[in-house]
Amino acid sequence: MTNLKTLHFYATPEHDCSYLEGFEAKTLFVDPQEIITTDAYSQLSDLGFRRSGKHIYRPYCANCQACISVRVDIGNFAASKSQKRIINKNRDLKVVTVPAQFTDEYYDLYAKYINTRHSDGDMFPPTPDQFSAFLIDGGQKGCFFEFRDPDNKLVALAVTDFLNQGLSAIYTFFDPDETQRSLGTFAILWQIKETKRQDLDYLYLGYWIRECQKMAYKVAYHPLEMLLHGQWIPVD
């Protein structure tokens, strides 16, 4: 197993925080030239690191601990009544596992999603190069999960990495016109089911920030664990 002590890390200068207005942020990156094995990536995920393209990173802010890593405890997960309704509502969808790749179909859905839902964010405006750098580059063991309706229309796509102890939900985008399906929620519920099918322990959901409304959905999956002071703690 890779010894994390041999890896090189780099910290960025302080910059405007993407999530909290008026705050400065700092990020710690693993040297992108390093060869990161699945073992090392799994260890880094347990230390609160995430992947964006070829970059593996975590917040490194001296005076703020607002970004909290969260993961779902798969063995004890129980869907709520509303989540069960969403599952039933999407039983007609077919999910197919495919390699991470660029297609016009994927990019068109991604661009529609970003333009509609995140025109105020860092990923706007979307470009094909940005799509590839964000969701394909990196060389980690992962895949795309396609969600297709009975007419074979792509309605959602989940980008997911494989860890030794679980799955890491990197990003999900979906057709913003299909609001009645609650596709964002369903994609997470489906990945929880897939994690359990693979007999793995956790689905990693990235960072949760109490003051960031866009991240509020992450605390709807119980039981949830948060990385607090270096320890994964179950929370209500």
Backbone as a ProteinNet text record, in pm:
[ID]
protein_1_A
[PRIMARY]
MTNLKTLHFYATPEHDCSYLEGFEAKTLFVDPQEIITTDAYSQLSDLGFRRSGKHIYRPYCANCQACISVRVDIGNFAASKSQKRIINKNRDLKVVTVPAQFTDEYYDLYAKYINTRHSDGDMFPPTPDQFSAFLIDGGQKGCFFEFRDPDNKLVALAVTDFLNQGLSAIYTFFDPDETQRSLGTFAILWQIKETKRQDLDYLYLGYWIRECQKMAYKVAYHPLEMLLHGQWIPVD
[TERTIARY]
83.8	0	87.6	48.2	126.8	139.9	259.5	282.4	253.6	151.5	114	223.7	314	421.3	518	515.5	605.6	544.4	415.5	350.4	388.5	386.3	413	281.5	267.8	146.7	182.5	87.7	106.8	-17	4	-106.7	-117.2	-240	-262.1	-251.7	-230.7	-247.6	-395.8	-422.6	-561.8	-634.5	-761.5	-843.7	-987.6	-1071.8	-1211.4	-1277	-1350.2	-1420.2	-1535.9	-1551.1	-1658.4	-1793.7	-1793.9	-1917.5	-1966.7	-1875.5	-1915.2	-1867.5	-1961.5	-1928.9	-1852.6	-1746.6	-1666.7	-1557.5	-1545.7	-1444.2	-1329.7	-1211.1	-1094.8	-1073.1	-1033	-1012.8	-870.4	-828.2	-697.3	-716.3	-645.6	-665.4	-532.3	-536	-418.4	-435.6	-336.5	-340.9	-231	-263	-159.5	-91.2	40.2	114.9	52	0.6	-65.9	26.4	158	252.9	268.3	216.9	225.9	135.7	178.1	93.4	16.2	-114.1	-197.9	-267.6	-231.5	-295.1	-432.6	-511.2	-642.4	-627.7	-524.6	-500.6	-475.9	-390.2	-360.1	-481.9	-555.1	-675.1	-778.6	-790.6	-884.7	-844.2	-714.2	-665.8	-689.4	-660.9	-680.6	-827.7	-916.6	-1060.3	-1100.9	-1040.5	-1070.9	-1013.3	-920.7	-863.7	-931.7	-1038.5	-1115.4	-1079.7	-1000.4	-964	-1072.1	-1082.7	-1175.8	-1099.2	-1165.2	-1103.6	-1183.8	-1113.7	-1171.3	-1077.1	-1116	-1024.9	-900.8	-784.5	-658.8	-612.9	-690	-650.7	-720.5	-642.7	-695.1	-663.7	-764.4	-751.3	-838.9	-813.4	-905.3	-888.1	-990.5	-977.4	-864.8	-796.9	-679.5	-680.1	-795.9	-814.8	-774.4	-693.6	-639.4	-745.9	-839.4	-934.4	-1078.9	-1098.7	-1234.8	-1237.1	-1333.3	-1352	-1493	-1546	-1684.7	-1705.7	-1606.2	-1618.2	-1597	-1700.5	-1694.2	-1719.1	-1626	-1644	-1754.8	-1840.1	-1950.3	-1956	-2004.2	-2023	-2143.3	-2207.2	-2324.5	-2279.7	-2327.6	-2302.1	-2397.8	-2348	-2434	-2503.5	-2431.5	-2488.3	-2608.9	-2618.3	-2729	-2823.3	-2805.5	-2890.9	-3034.3	-3126.3	-3269	-3333	-3393.3	-3456.6	-3577.6	-3595.8	-3712.7	-3834.5	-3951.2	-4073.1	-4065.2	-4015	-4005.5	-3902.7	-3793.7	-3693.8	-3748.5	-3830	-3892.6	-3986.6	-4055.8	-4144	-4063.3	-3947.7	-3861.6	-3809.3	-3773.1	-3729.1	-3839.8	-3962.2	-4074.8	-4104.6	-4087.9	-4116.4	-4020.6	-3902.3	-3799.1	-3771.9	-3865.3	-3844	-3837.9	-3885.3	-3882	-3746.7	-3654.7	-3525.2	-3430.7	-3351.4	-3248.5	-3114	-3031.5	-2899.2	-2793.2	-2700.3	-2594.3	-2459.5	-2365	-2229.3	-2143.5	-2079.5	-1994.9	-1863.8	-1758.3	-1632	-1648.6	-1566.4	-1564.7	-1514.5	-1594.3	-1561	-1638.9	-1594.3	-1665.5	-1754.1	-1881.1	-1970	-2051.1	-2102.4	-2186	-2311	-2364.8	-2485.1	-2458.3	-2346.1	-2312.5	-2290.8	-2214.6	-2181.9	-2306	-2395.2	-2516.2	-2599.7	-2611	-2686.3	-2614.3	-2483.2	-2402.6	-2417.9	-2404.9	-2415.3	-2553.9	-2656.7	-2792.9	-2809.4	-2753.5	-2762.7	-2689.4	-2566	-2487.6	-2554.1	-2597.1	-2659.2	-2788.1	-2859.9	-2989.4	-2976.2	-2891.5	-2886	-2767.9	-2660	-2538.2	-2473.8	-2557.1	-2503.7	-2431.5	-2444.6	-2375.8	-2251.7	-2211.6	-2102.6	-1973.8	-1872.9	-1739.8	-1736.2	-1833.3	-1830.8	-1902.3	-1953.5	-2019.3	-1921.9	-1919.6	-1995.8	-1928.6	-2007	-1948.2	-1879.6	-1775.2	-1706.2	-1670.1	-1649.2	-1607	-1476.2	-1380	-1252.5	-1272.9	-1360.5	-1388.9	-1453.5	-1547.8	-1613.3	-1509.5	-1417.9	-1316.5	-1222.2	-1177.4	-1082.5	-1145.5	-1274.5	-1343.8	-1386	-1437.4	-1506.4	-1438.5	-1340.2	-1277.1	-1130.9	-1056.5	-913.5	-889.3	-775.9	-739.4	-682.2	-730.9	-674	-714.1	-807.5	-851.3	-951.3	-966.7	-1060	-1202	-1276.6	-1411.4	-1492.7	-1612.2	-1701.8	-1808	-1890	-2013.1	-2130.1	-2231.5	-2358.2	-2459.9	-2507.5	-2609.9	-2748.3	-2833.2	-2973.3	-3058.7	-3128.9	-3206.6	-3353.4	-3441.3	-3585	-3627.1	-3755.7	-3800.1	-3778.8	-3765.4	-3736.9	-3587.6	-3506.3	-3359.9	-3300.3	-3376.3	-3324.4	-3238.5	-3120	-3033	-3090	-3127.4	-3185.9	-3091.8	-2992.6	-2896.4	-2770.4	-2660.7	-2534	-2458.5	-2417.7	-2342.8	-2198.6	-2105.6	-1962.4	-1917.1	-1862.5	-1836.1	-1699.8	-1627.6	-1498.3	-1511	-1426.4	-1424.3	-1310.9	-1343.5	-1246.5	-1246	-1146	-1142.7	-1260.2	-1301.6	-1403.7	-1539.7	-1550.6	-1678	-1672	-1774.1	-1780.2	-1772.8	-1718.5	-1710.9	-1793.6	-1901.4	-1989.2	-1923.9	-1861.5	-1785.9	-1878.5	-1971	-2060.8	-2177.5	-2293.2	-2410.8	-2473.8	-2509.9	-2588.1	-2705.6	-2811.2	-2935.7	-3015.6	-3120.4	-3206.2	-3288.9	-3266.8	-3341.2	-3489.3	-3531	-3673.7	-3748.5	-3675.4	-3738.9	-3751.8	-3805.6	-3809.7	-3893.4	-3997.3	-4086.6	-4017.5	-3905.3	-3835.9	-3740.8	-3702.4	-3602.1	-3477.5	-3420.1	-3312	-3185	-3155.4	-3037.1	-3044.8	-3160.9	-3182	-3178.5	-3246.1	-3250.6	-3112.3	-3028.3	-2893.6	-2813.8	-2829	-2759.1	-2816.4	-2948.6	-3011	-2969.2	-2957.9	-2915.2	-2770.1	-2684.9	-2544	-2531	-2618.4	-2620.9	-2652.3	-2753.6	-2790	-2675.5	-2606.7	-2495.3	-2377.9	-2354	-2246.9	-2276.4	-2401.1	-2441	-2428.5	-2467.3	-2457.7	-2313.7	-2220.3	-2078.8	-2018.9	-2103.5	-2060.7	-1953.4	-1973.6	-1883.3	-1951.4	-1872.3	-1922.2	-1976.2	-1922.5	-1955.6	-1975.6	-2064.3	-2073.5	-2029.3	-1920.7	-1864.9	-1934.2	-1983.9	-2062.1	-1987.6	-1861.3	-1786.9	-1805.1	-1812.2	-1814.9	-1955.9	-1986	-2109.3	-2073.5	-2144.5	-2125.9	-2261.9	-2270.7	-2398.8	-2463.3	-2381.4	-2435.3	-2460.7	-2429.8	-2445.4	-2570.9	-2673.5	-2801.6	-2789.7	-2700.7	-2687	-2635.1	-2577.5	-2525.1	-2618.3	-2733.3	-2822.7	-2872.2	-2883.8	-2937.8	-2854.1	-2727.3	-2638.2	-2671.6	-2739.7	-2771.1	-2905.1	-2961.9	-3089.9	-3073.4	-2948	-2922	-2867.6	-2944.6	-2911.8	-2886	-2790.5	-2705.2	-2589.3	-2555.2	-2447.5	-2329.8	-2209.2	-2089.8	-2018.2	-1964.1	-1888.4	-1746.3	-1652.3	-1511.8	-1485.5	-1478.6	-1462.1	-1335.7	-1243.1	-1117.3	-1044.3	-1048	-973.2	-1040.9	-1165.7	-1237.1	-1373.8	-1412.7	-1545.5	-1647.1	-1741	-1837.7	-1979.7	-2057.1	-2198.8	-2273.8	-2361.5	-2438.1	-2585.7	-2669.8	-2813.6	-2854.2
-119.7	0	125.1	223.9	346.2	416.5	462.5	539.6	685.9	740.8	879	977.2	936.2	1026.5	1056	972.9	996.3	1088.8	1120.4	1207.7	1353.4	1431.6	1574.2	1650.9	1751.6	1832.5	1978.8	2051.3	2193.9	2270.1	2383.5	2467.9	2589.6	2627.1	2746.2	2871.4	2987.3	3113.2	3128.7	3217.7	3243.3	3304.7	3265.8	3315.9	3326.1	3392.2	3406.5	3269.8	3249.3	3122.6	3110.3	2991.1	2966.9	2947.4	2923.6	2886.8	2990.4	3059.6	3155.4	3294.6	3381.7	3517.3	3591.7	3660	3737.7	3659.2	3528.7	3444.6	3418.8	3400.5	3359.2	3209.3	3142.4	2997.9	2962.7	2845.3	2791	2642.1	2587	2447.8	2373.4	2250.1	2163.2	2060.3	2053.3	1961	1856.3	1733.4	1634.1	1672.1	1660.8	1689.7	1613.1	1683	1613.8	1524	1535.5	1448.3	1313.2	1303	1177.1	1070.9	946.7	835	788.5	810.2	779.7	646.1	546.3	415.6	420.7	316.5	307.6	301.5	232.3	226	365.4	442.6	577.4	667.4	657.2	738.5	705.8	579.4	538.6	597	592.8	652	802.8	868.4	1013.1	1049.4	968.2	994.2	986.7	893.9	884.1	1001.3	1075.9	1195.1	1323.4	1307.8	1424.4	1482.4	1411.8	1460.1	1421.4	1504.8	1481.3	1489.1	1444.1	1453.9	1544.8	1628.4	1708.9	1694.9	1614.4	1586.5	1516.4	1569.2	1507.6	1560.7	1649.1	1710.8	1643.8	1603.8	1550.1	1653.7	1697.7	1817.8	1809.2	1901.1	1924.4	2068.7	2124.5	2260	2265.8	2382	2397.6	2537.7	2577.5	2714.1	2723.1	2821.8	2833.6	2871.2	2956	3010.4	2970.6	2866.6	2823.8	2672.9	2608.1	2463.3	2432.5	2521	2506.8	2387.2	2353.6	2241.1	2110.5	2028.8	1903.1	1787	1692.1	1573.1	1486.2	1433.4	1348.1	1221.2	1114.3	987.9	915.5	832.6	756.4	619.1	580.4	447.8	349.8	276.4	194.9	82.9	16.3	-97.8	-63.8	61.3	101.6	200.7	224.1	321.9	271.7	363	334.6	453.6	427.4	535.2	589.9	720.8	784.2	760.9	799.6	781.9	861	983.7	1065.3	1007.1	952	889	763.7	688.3	569.9	610.5	723.4	771.3	808	868.6	905.4	780.4	678.6	552.3	492.6	488.8	432.9	514.6	645	734.5	710.9	656.9	639.1	493.2	406.4	264.1	233.8	327.8	305.3	339.9	396.9	434.9	314.1	311	208.6	271.4	205	256.9	165.9	227.1	152.8	209.8	121.5	162.2	169.1	284.5	304	367.6	355.9	423.3	575	644.1	791	834	913.6	950.6	1074.8	1138.4	1253.9	1209.3	1247.4	1233.1	1361.6	1388.8	1507.5	1498.6	1378.9	1360.4	1397.9	1350.1	1382.8	1533.1	1589.1	1731.5	1818.8	1786	1866.9	1868.7	1752.9	1748.4	1827.1	1812.6	1886.1	2036.8	2083.8	2227.1	2279.6	2203.5	2244.3	2256.1	2160.7	2160.5	2280.1	2303.7	2414.7	2548	2565.2	2691	2719.2	2613.4	2630.5	2640	2554.5	2542	2615.2	2638.8	2690.6	2803.7	2890.4	3002.8	3104.5	3090.3	3180.9	3116	2997.9	2923.9	2926	2857	2853.5	2779	2691.4	2610.3	2677.2	2796.4	2870.2	2969.6	2980.7	2902.2	2768.1	2664.4	2533.2	2531.8	2450.3	2427.7	2279.8	2228	2087.2	2058.7	2151.1	2129.3	2122.7	2209.7	2208.5	2077.5	2027.9	1900.2	1789.2	1783	1677.4	1691.7	1815.2	1837.7	1806.5	1833.2	1815.6	1671.3	1604.2	1477.5	1355.3	1375.7	1261.8	1246.7	1356.6	1349.5	1300.7	1239.5	1200.7	1061.7	969.9	836.1	750.5	796.1	712.4	608.1	503.2	397.1	448	467.3	519.6	493.9	551.7	526.8	635.7	628.3	706	609.6	652.7	580.1	659.1	599.4	662	628.4	727.1	707	741.1	641.7	660.7	624.8	703.3	678.3	569.6	529.5	421.2	449.6	576.9	611.8	619.3	574.9	575.2	715.7	811.8	947.5	954.6	1013.7	1033	1145	1112.5	1214.3	1252.3	1169.4	1201.9	1120.7	1172.4	1101.2	1126.1	1018.4	1026.8	985.1	1069.3	1041.8	986.3	866	795.2	728.1	736.6	669.4	549.5	449.4	329.3	337.5	317.8	312.5	171.5	141.8	10.4	-8.7	99	90.4	142.7	190.6	244.5	307.3	386.3	464.2	612.4	690.8	835.2	902.3	968.9	1038.7	1172	1176.3	1293.9	1406.8	1376.4	1479.8	1412.6	1475.6	1429.5	1548.1	1529.3	1631.8	1564	1641.6	1582.5	1685.3	1637.9	1724.1	1812.8	1943.5	2031.6	2040	1990.2	1990	1875.8	1776.8	1659.6	1678.1	1791.8	1823.5	1724.8	1667.3	1578.5	1450.5	1417.4	1293.5	1306.9	1429.9	1450.3	1368.2	1392.5	1307.6	1316.4	1433	1444.4	1351.6	1351.6	1262.6	1116.4	1087.2	947.7	894.7	979.6	934.9	895.5	970.9	933.9	804.7	794.1	672.2	550.4	566.9	454.7	418.4	517.9	489.7	424.8	460.2	391.3	242.9	216.2	77.4	4.6	72.4	10.8	-16.6	76.8	54.8	-69.6	-84	-201.3	-328.2	-321.4	-438.2	-485.6	-390.6	-425.6	-462.3	-468.6	-507.2	-412.8	-282.8	-179.2	-101.2	-28	28.8	171.4	253.1	395.7	453.5	552.6	639.1	777.4	825.5	956.1	1064	1166.9	1272.2	1404.5	1406	1531.7	1617.9	1750.3	1844.5	1897.8	1913.9	1977.2	2102.9	2212.5	2339	2382.3	2399	2430.7	2554.5	2656.5	2783.4	2786.6	2678.6	2674.4	2595.1	2664.2	2600.4	2491.9	2511	2413.2	2278.8	2275.4	2150.3	2088.1	2150.7	2103.3	1961.5	1922.2	1789.9	1676.5	1700	1590.8	1534	1609.9	1559.7	1485.7	1457.3	1386.5	1235.1	1188.1	1044.1	991.9	901.3	858	707.7	664.9	751	810.9	932.1	1006	1015.8	1009.1	1030.3	1155.5	1233.3	1354	1340.2	1394.2	1392	1515.3	1492.5	1601.7	1578.9	1675.1	1664.6	1534.1	1492.9	1374.9	1243	1244.9	1120.5	1122.3	1007.3	995.9	970.3	1063.3	1060	1045.6	947.4	940.2	1060.7	1118.8	1234.4	1209.8	1277.4	1269.1	1377.9
0	0	0	-78.1	-89.5	44.6	76.7	197.3	167.3	230.1	200.8	238.1	326	367.2	252.7	149.6	36.3	-69.2	-55	-152.5	-128	-233.9	-222.8	-232.4	-147.3	-142.8	-164.6	-226.4	-250.9	-207.2	-140.6	-97.3	-188.5	-220.4	-301.9	-215.1	-276.1	-202	-164.7	-72.3	-37.4	-156.7	-171	-280.1	-231.2	-308	-267.9	-256.6	-148.4	-127.2	-226	-284.2	-380.6	-314.2	-182.6	-114.8	-15.5	51.3	154.5	115	90.6	47.2	156.3	115.1	208.4	277.5	247.4	310.6	212.4	268.3	190.9	210.2	103	107.8	66.4	108.9	71.6	47.4	-51.2	-89.3	-89.5	-39.5	-39.3	-150.3	-241.1	-353.8	-342.1	-383.4	-408	-538.8	-542.6	-664.8	-781.7	-884.4	-995.4	-1076.6	-1055.2	-1125	-1055.2	-932.7	-858.9	-923.6	-917.1	-958.2	-835.4	-837.1	-721.9	-744.3	-666.5	-676.1	-610.1	-636.4	-571.9	-420.2	-371.9	-227.4	-170.4	-236.3	-187.5	-196.9	-307.1	-326	-218.7	-184.6	-79.8	55.4	85.4	210.6	213.1	102.4	95	112.3	57.2	73.1	219.3	293.8	437	515.6	455	518.1	469.7	391	350.5	215.6	136.8	3.5	-97.5	-203	-313.3	-444.7	-551.5	-684.1	-775.4	-849	-956.7	-1075.6	-1174.4	-1285.3	-1235	-1269.3	-1225.1	-1090.3	-1029.9	-903.5	-785	-686.4	-560.9	-454	-381.6	-298.5	-173.6	-82.2	29.8	76.4	140.4	195.4	297.6	303.1	389.5	450.3	497.4	546.9	693.6	725.9	862	964.3	925.5	1023.4	996.8	919.5	888.1	870.6	933.6	921.5	871.2	787.2	744.1	651.4	569.3	476.2	550.4	558.4	632.6	536.3	533	449.4	507.1	419	464.2	380.1	443.4	372.2	432.8	351.9	395.4	443.8	562	617.9	549.6	450.8	365.4	442.3	532.3	602.5	685.8	730.9	817.5	750.9	620.5	552.6	543	567.3	550.3	479.2	364.4	287.9	362	356.6	415.3	326	374.3	294.4	164.2	173	51.8	-44.4	7.6	-78.8	-145.4	-73.3	-133.3	-246.3	-229.8	-337	-461	-439.6	-552.9	-623.1	-546.3	-605.4	-692.1	-638.9	-713.4	-839.1	-829.2	-942.3	-1058.1	-1028.3	-1131	-1165.2	-1132	-1160.2	-1309.7	-1391.3	-1536.1	-1597.5	-1518	-1571	-1577.2	-1682.1	-1697.4	-1668.7	-1587.5	-1552.3	-1612.3	-1686.6	-1754.4	-1711.6	-1682.4	-1645.5	-1771	-1792.2	-1910.8	-1868.3	-1948.7	-1916.6	-1920.6	-1843.5	-1847.9	-1984.8	-2054.9	-2191.3	-2231.7	-2339.3	-2393.1	-2509.1	-2504.1	-2618.8	-2629.5	-2748.3	-2766.3	-2679.8	-2665.3	-2583.9	-2438.3	-2383.8	-2245.6	-2229.8	-2320.6	-2307.3	-2322	-2413.9	-2431.4	-2303.5	-2237.7	-2112.8	-2003.9	-1997	-1898.3	-1918.2	-2042.3	-2070.4	-2034.9	-2066.9	-2032.7	-1881.3	-1809.9	-1663.6	-1602.8	-1646.3	-1591.4	-1625.2	-1748.5	-1789.9	-1715.4	-1678.8	-1612.1	-1461.1	-1403.1	-1257.1	-1193.1	-1266.7	-1203.8	-1283.8	-1336.8	-1414.6	-1327.2	-1195.3	-1102.8	-1041.1	-1091.2	-1028.2	-1107.3	-1052	-1112.5	-1245.1	-1269.5	-1390.6	-1508.5	-1487.3	-1595.3	-1656.9	-1789.1	-1886.7	-1914.7	-1944	-1972.8	-2108.3	-2118.8	-2246.2	-2255.2	-2375.1	-2387.3	-2314.4	-2321.5	-2251.7	-2101.2	-2049.3	-1905.6	-1864.7	-1945.2	-1917.2	-1904.1	-2000.3	-1998.6	-1880.5	-1854.3	-1744.9	-1610.1	-1595.1	-1468.1	-1444.6	-1548.3	-1527.4	-1589.1	-1675.9	-1742.1	-1702.8	-1704.1	-1674.7	-1531.5	-1510.7	-1375.3	-1363.8	-1446.8	-1446.6	-1327.9	-1243.2	-1131.9	-1181	-1102	-1136.5	-1112.6	-1219.3	-1205.1	-1330.2	-1335.6	-1447.6	-1453.4	-1556.9	-1566.8	-1549.2	-1475.3	-1469.9	-1551.4	-1660.5	-1743.9	-1689.3	-1681.3	-1644.9	-1767.8	-1821.5	-1943.6	-1922.1	-1987.2	-1974.3	-2073.5	-2072.9	-2162.7	-2311	-2348.9	-2488.9	-2517	-2421	-2429.6	-2426.6	-2380.4	-2364.5	-2238.3	-2250.7	-2134.5	-2048.5	-1925.3	-1837.2	-1723.4	-1695.4	-1589.1	-1610.9	-1555.4	-1560.3	-1430.6	-1365.8	-1240.4	-1265.2	-1222.3	-1232.6	-1098.5	-1098.3	-973.4	-977.8	-865.6	-851.9	-759.2	-783.2	-701.2	-599.1	-473.4	-364.1	-305.5	-226.4	-161.3	-66.6	0.2	103.5	59.5	-63.8	-106.2	-243.7	-273.4	-395.6	-359.2	-449.7	-430	-538.3	-497.4	-591.3	-627.7	-744.2	-785.4	-830.5	-918.6	-970.2	-1041.3	-1033.3	-1105.9	-1176.4	-1302.5	-1372	-1440.6	-1462.1	-1510.2	-1588.6	-1653.9	-1734.4	-1641.9	-1642.9	-1551.7	-1584.6	-1700.5	-1734.9	-1667	-1614.8	-1552.8	-1401.4	-1361.2	-1217.4	-1138	-1200	-1126.3	-1082.2	-1143.5	-1110.8	-991.1	-954	-847.4	-877.9	-995.4	-1045.4	-961.9	-905.6	-821.5	-701.2	-636.1	-522.1	-565	-675.2	-719.5	-754.9	-815.9	-851.6	-727.8	-619.7	-496	-437.6	-436	-384	-465	-596.5	-679.8	-649.5	-628.3	-596.1	-458.4	-365.7	-236.8	-257.5	-339.9	-370.3	-438.7	-531.7	-602.5	-509.2	-417.2	-318.5	-235.1	-194.5	-117	-200.8	-328.9	-416.4	-429.1	-428	-437.8	-302.3	-199.7	-65.4	-11.3	-35.3	14	126.8	202.3	326.9	317	223.8	227.4	87.6	80.6	-36.1	7.7	-50.4	-15.1	-97.6	-29.8	-94.7	-104.5	-66.1	-75.1	47.9	28	139.7	165	291.6	334.7	412.3	382.2	452.6	506	634.3	696.7	635.7	606.5	558.9	408.9	337.7	192.3	156.1	107.7	80.3	-26.2	-124.1	-231.3	-182	-61.9	-7.1	96.2	119	224.8	199.2	73.4	39.7	96.8	123.9	163.4	301.2	385.4	519	521.6	403.7	397.3	392.5	393.5	379.8	513	576.8	712.4	717.7	802.9	886.1	805.7	842.9	778.4	875.1	821.5	903	854	947.8	916.2	968.5	891.9	933.6	1019.8	1151.2	1247.3	1328.7	1323.2	1398.1	1369.5	1240.8	1199.3	1224.1	1274	1302.6	1232.1	1176.9	1117.7	1227.5	1242.9	1353	1298.2	1346	1305.2	1358.7	1275.2	1317.3	1289.5	1364.8	1347.1	1248.3
[MASK]
++++++++++++++++++++++++++++++++++++++++++++++++++++++++++++++++++++++++++++++++++++++++++++++++++++++++++++++++++++++++++++++++++++++++++++++++++++++++++++++++++++++++++++++++++++++++++++++++++++++++++++++++++++++++++++++++++++++++++++

